[in-house]
Coordinates of C-alpha atoms in Angstrom, one line a residue:
X1 CA -15.1 10.4 -14.6
X2 CA -13.0 7.8 -13.0
X3 CA -10.2 10.3 -12.3
X4 CA -12.7 12.6 -10.5
X5 CA -14.1 9.6 -8.6
X6 CA -10.5 8.6 -7.6
X7 CA -9.8 12.1 -6.3
X8 CA -13.0 12.2 -4.3
X9 CA -12.2 8.8 -2.7
X10 CA -8.8 10.1 -1.6
X11 CA -10.1 13.5 -0.4
X12 CA -12.7 11.8 1.8
X13 CA -10.5 8.9 3.0
X14 CA -10.7 8.8 6.8
X15 CA -7.3 7.1 7.1
X16 CA -5.6 10.0 5.2
X17 CA -7.4 12.6 7.2
X18 CA -6.4 11.0 10.5
X19 CA -2.7 10.9 9.7
X20 CA -2.2 13.9 7.5
X21 CA -1.5 16.3 10.4
X22 CA 0.8 14.0 12.4
X23 CA 4.6 14.2 12.4
X24 CA 4.8 10.6 11.4
X25 CA 5.5 9.0 8.0
X26 CA 2.2 7.4 7.3
X27 CA 0.6 10.2 5.2
X28 CA 3.9 10.3 3.2
X29 CA 3.8 6.6 2.7
X30 CA 0.2 6.9 1.4
X31 CA 1.2 9.6 -1.0
X32 CA 4.2 7.6 -2.3
X33 CA 2.1 4.5 -2.8
X34 CA -0.5 6.5 -4.7
X35 CA 2.3 7.8 -6.9
X36 CA 3.5 4.2 -7.5
X37 CA 0.0 3.0 -8.3
X38 CA -0.6 5.8 -10.8
X39 CA 2.8 5.3 -12.5
X40 CA 2.3 1.6 -12.8
X41 CA -1.1 2.3 -14.3
X42 CA 0.5 4.6 -16.9
X43 CA 3.2 2.1 -17.7
X44 CA 0.5 -0.6 -18.2
X45 CA -1.5 1.8 -20.5
X46 CA 1.7 2.6 -22.5
X47 CA 1.9 -1.1 -23.5
X48 CA 4.3 -1.5 -26.4
X49 CA 4.2 2.1 -27.5
X50 CA 7.9 2.6 -27.2
X51 CA 10.5 3.6 -24.6
X52 CA 9.7 7.3 -24.7
X53 CA 6.2 6.8 -23.4
X54 CA 7.7 5.2 -20.2
X55 CA 10.0 8.1 -19.3
X56 CA 7.6 10.1 -17.1
X57 CA 5.9 7.2 -15.4
X58 CA 9.3 5.5 -14.7
X59 CA 10.6 8.6 -13.0
X60 CA 7.4 8.8 -10.9
X61 CA 7.7 5.1 -10.0
X62 CA 11.3 5.3 -9.0
X63 CA 10.6 8.5 -7.0
X64 CA 7.7 6.9 -5.2
X65 CA 9.6 3.7 -4.2
X66 CA 12.6 5.8 -3.1
X67 CA 10.3 7.9 -0.8
X68 CA 8.6 4.8 0.4
X69 CA 11.9 3.1 1.3
X70 CA 13.1 6.2 3.0
X71 CA 10.2 6.4 5.4
X72 CA 10.8 3.1 7.2
X73 CA 12.1 -0.4 6.9
X74 CA 8.6 -1.6 6.1
X75 CA 8.8 0.5 3.0
X76 CA 11.3 -1.9 1.5
X77 CA 8.7 -4.7 1.8
X78 CA 6.2 -2.6 -0.2
X79 CA 8.9 -1.7 -2.7
X80 CA 9.5 -5.4 -3.4
X81 CA 5.8 -5.8 -4.1
X82 CA 5.8 -2.8 -6.5
X83 CA 8.8 -4.1 -8.4
X84 CA 7.0 -7.5 -8.6
X85 CA 4.0 -5.7 -10.3
X86 CA 6.4 -3.9 -12.7
X87 CA 7.9 -7.2 -13.7
X88 CA 4.5 -8.7 -14.3
X89 CA 3.2 -5.8 -16.3
X90 CA 6.0 -5.7 -18.9
X91 CA 7.5 -8.6 -20.9
X92 CA 11.2 -9.3 -20.5
X93 CA 12.0 -7.6 -23.9
X94 CA 10.2 -4.4 -22.9
X95 CA 11.9 -4.4 -19.5
X96 CA 15.3 -4.6 -21.1
X97 CA 14.3 -1.7 -23.4
X98 CA 13.2 0.3 -20.4
X99 CA 16.5 -0.4 -18.7
X100 CA 18.6 0.5 -21.6
X101 CA 16.8 3.7 -22.7
X102 CA 16.6 5.1 -19.1
X103 CA 19.7 3.7 -17.6
X104 CA 20.7 7.0 -16.0
X105 CA 17.3 7.1 -14.2
X106 CA 17.9 3.6 -12.8
X107 CA 21.4 4.4 -11.7
X108 CA 20.3 7.7 -10.1
X109 CA 17.8 5.8 -8.0
X110 CA 20.2 2.9 -7.3
X111 CA 22.6 5.1 -5.4
X112 CA 20.2 6.2 -2.6
X113 CA 18.7 2.7 -2.6
X114 CA 22.1 1.2 -1.7
X115 CA 22.6 3.8 1.0
X116 CA 19.2 3.1 2.5
X117 CA 19.9 -0.6 2.4
X118 CA 23.2 -0.2 4.2
X119 CA 21.5 2.0 6.8
X120 CA 18.7 -0.5 7.5
X121 CA 21.2 -3.3 7.8
X122 CA 23.2 -1.3 10.3
X123 CA 20.1 -0.5 12.4
X124 CA 19.3 -4.3 12.6
X125 CA 22.9 -5.1 13.7
X126 CA 22.7 -2.6 16.6
X127 CA 19.4 -4.1 17.7
X128 CA 17.0 -1.4 16.6
X129 CA 13.4 -2.6 16.5
X130 CA 9.8 -1.6 17.2
X131 CA 8.3 -1.6 20.7
X132 CA 7.7 -5.1 22.1
X133 CA 5.1 -3.9 24.6
X134 CA 2.4 -5.6 22.6
X135 CA 2.2 -8.3 19.9
X136 CA 0.1 -8.9 16.8
X137 CA -3.1 -10.8 17.7
X138 CA -6.3 -11.8 15.9
X139 CA -7.9 -8.7 17.4
X140 CA -5.2 -6.4 16.1
X141 CA -5.4 -7.9 12.7
X142 CA -9.2 -7.2 12.8
X143 CA -8.4 -3.6 13.7
X144 CA -5.9 -3.3 10.7
X145 CA -8.8 -3.9 8.3
X146 CA -11.1 -1.7 10.4
X147 CA -8.7 1.2 10.2
X148 CA -7.5 0.9 6.6
X149 CA -11.0 0.6 5.2
X150 CA -12.1 3.8 7.0
X151 CA -14.4 2.4 9.6
X152 CA -12.8 4.7 12.2
X153 CA -14.6 7.5 10.4
X154 CA -17.9 6.1 11.4
X155 CA -17.3 3.8 14.4
X156 CA -15.3 4.0 17.7
X157 CA -11.6 4.9 17.6
X158 CA -8.5 2.9 18.4
X159 CA -8.3 3.6 22.1
X160 CA -12.0 2.8 22.6
X161 CA -11.7 -0.5 20.8
X162 CA -8.5 -1.4 22.6
X163 CA -10.1 -0.8 26.0
X164 CA -13.7 -2.0 25.3
X165 CA -13.3 -4.6 22.6
X166 CA -16.4 -5.3 20.5
X167 CA -18.6 -3.8 23.2
X168 CA -17.2 -0.4 22.1
X169 CA -19.2 -0.8 18.9
X170 CA -22.4 -0.4 20.8
X171 CA -24.3 2.5 19.3
X172 CA -22.2 2.4 16.1
X173 CA -23.6 -0.8 14.6
X174 CA -25.9 0.8 12.1
X175 CA -23.4 3.2 10.4
X176 CA -20.6 0.6 10.5
X177 CA -22.9 -2.1 9.0
X178 CA -24.2 0.2 6.3
X179 CA -20.6 1.1 5.3
X180 CA -19.6 -2.5 5.3
X181 CA -22.6 -3.4 3.0
X182 CA -21.5 -0.6 0.7
X183 CA -17.8 -1.3 0.6
X184 CA -17.6 -5.1 0.6
X185 CA -19.5 -5.7 -2.7
X186 CA -17.4 -3.0 -4.5
X187 CA -14.1 -4.5 -3.4
X188 CA -15.3 -8.0 -3.9
X189 CA -16.7 -7.4 -7.4
X190 CA -13.5 -5.5 -8.4
X191 CA -11.4 -8.5 -7.4
X192 CA -13.8 -11.0 -9.0
X193 CA -13.9 -9.0 -12.2
X194 CA -10.1 -8.9 -12.4
X195 CA -9.7 -12.6 -11.8
X196 CA -12.6 -13.5 -14.2
X197 CA -10.8 -11.9 -17.2
X198 CA -9.0 -15.2 -17.7
X199 CA -5.5 -13.7 -17.3
X200 CA -2.9 -15.0 -15.0
X201 CA -1.4 -11.5 -14.9
X202 CA -4.3 -10.2 -12.8
X203 CA -3.9 -13.0 -10.2
X204 CA -0.2 -12.4 -10.1
X205 CA -0.6 -8.7 -9.5
X206 CA -3.2 -9.4 -6.8
X207 CA -0.7 -11.7 -5.0
X208 CA 2.1 -9.1 -5.3
X209 CA -0.2 -6.5 -3.6
X210 CA -1.3 -8.9 -0.9
X211 CA 2.1 -10.5 0.0
X212 CA 3.7 -7.4 1.6
X213 CA 0.9 -6.9 4.2
X214 CA 1.0 -10.7 4.9
X215 CA 4.7 -10.6 5.4
X216 CA 4.5 -7.6 7.8
X217 CA 1.7 -9.2 9.8
X218 CA 3.6 -12.5 10.0
X219 CA 6.7 -10.7 11.1
X220 CA 4.7 -8.8 13.8
X221 CA 3.3 -12.1 15.0
X222 CA 6.8 -13.8 15.1
X223 CA 8.8 -11.1 16.8
X224 CA 6.0 -9.9 19.1
X225 CA 5.5 -6.5 17.6
X226 CA 1.9 -5.2 17.3
X227 CA 1.1 -4.3 13.6
X228 CA -1.6 -1.7 13.3
X229 CA -3.3 -0.2 10.3
X230 CA -0.8 2.6 10.0
X231 CA 2.0 0.1 9.4
X232 CA 0.2 -1.0 6.3
X233 CA -0.5 2.6 5.0
X234 CA 0.6 1.9 1.4
X235 CA -2.1 -0.8 1.1
X236 CA -4.7 2.0 1.3
X237 CA -3.8 3.0 -2.3
X238 CA -4.7 -0.6 -3.5
X239 CA -8.0 -0.5 -1.7
X240 CA -8.8 2.9 -3.2
X241 CA -8.0 1.6 -6.6
X242 CA -10.4 -1.3 -6.1
X243 CA -13.1 1.0 -4.9
X244 CA -12.6 3.2 -7.9

């Protein structure tokens, strides 16, 4: 039942539909992040069942983070968060077992990772960066949540909000409010339930998921680059998991 629900949430995700036909990396980032979330969930379910149970999910995890890193420099920030979750899910002894039993998988992933790291360092040294025509503001941060949560599917689009501000919501208040009333309790209760279980692990995983978007938003504010919802595309997989 939960698998079917998760598939339906993804199939009807406005963010995915908006970017799936664009020649930009955001739909790929969403797919890679969904693969990472699914593989981490399988690894968590495997528990202490032995190294063989980790083989498939580990390959999916490494493939997902490799694709995520290959799409943009922002992907490396999300990869750091995913690795943090992996470190939290498994005790040190199981992590060492995972490393020893699947050493070749780690090495095969490390080679392109090193190449991508070198490439991104080079791009920074030659001054490559995002457009500085606009900067991250409180309004743009508001729009990030608006876009990631799918309000664009019911309310005004990006250009209308950019030109008209909150006045662009005139005529859309009812569907937007109804959607907010439906989504907010689900996400809030999912977070509350996870934190109420009395395990520090849930709090640590929540922080690992929230730190990457905070870093990207802070970077956008500091270097005068406007961060939009699409720059946080991997976070949609976390939101879909909470909704599920």
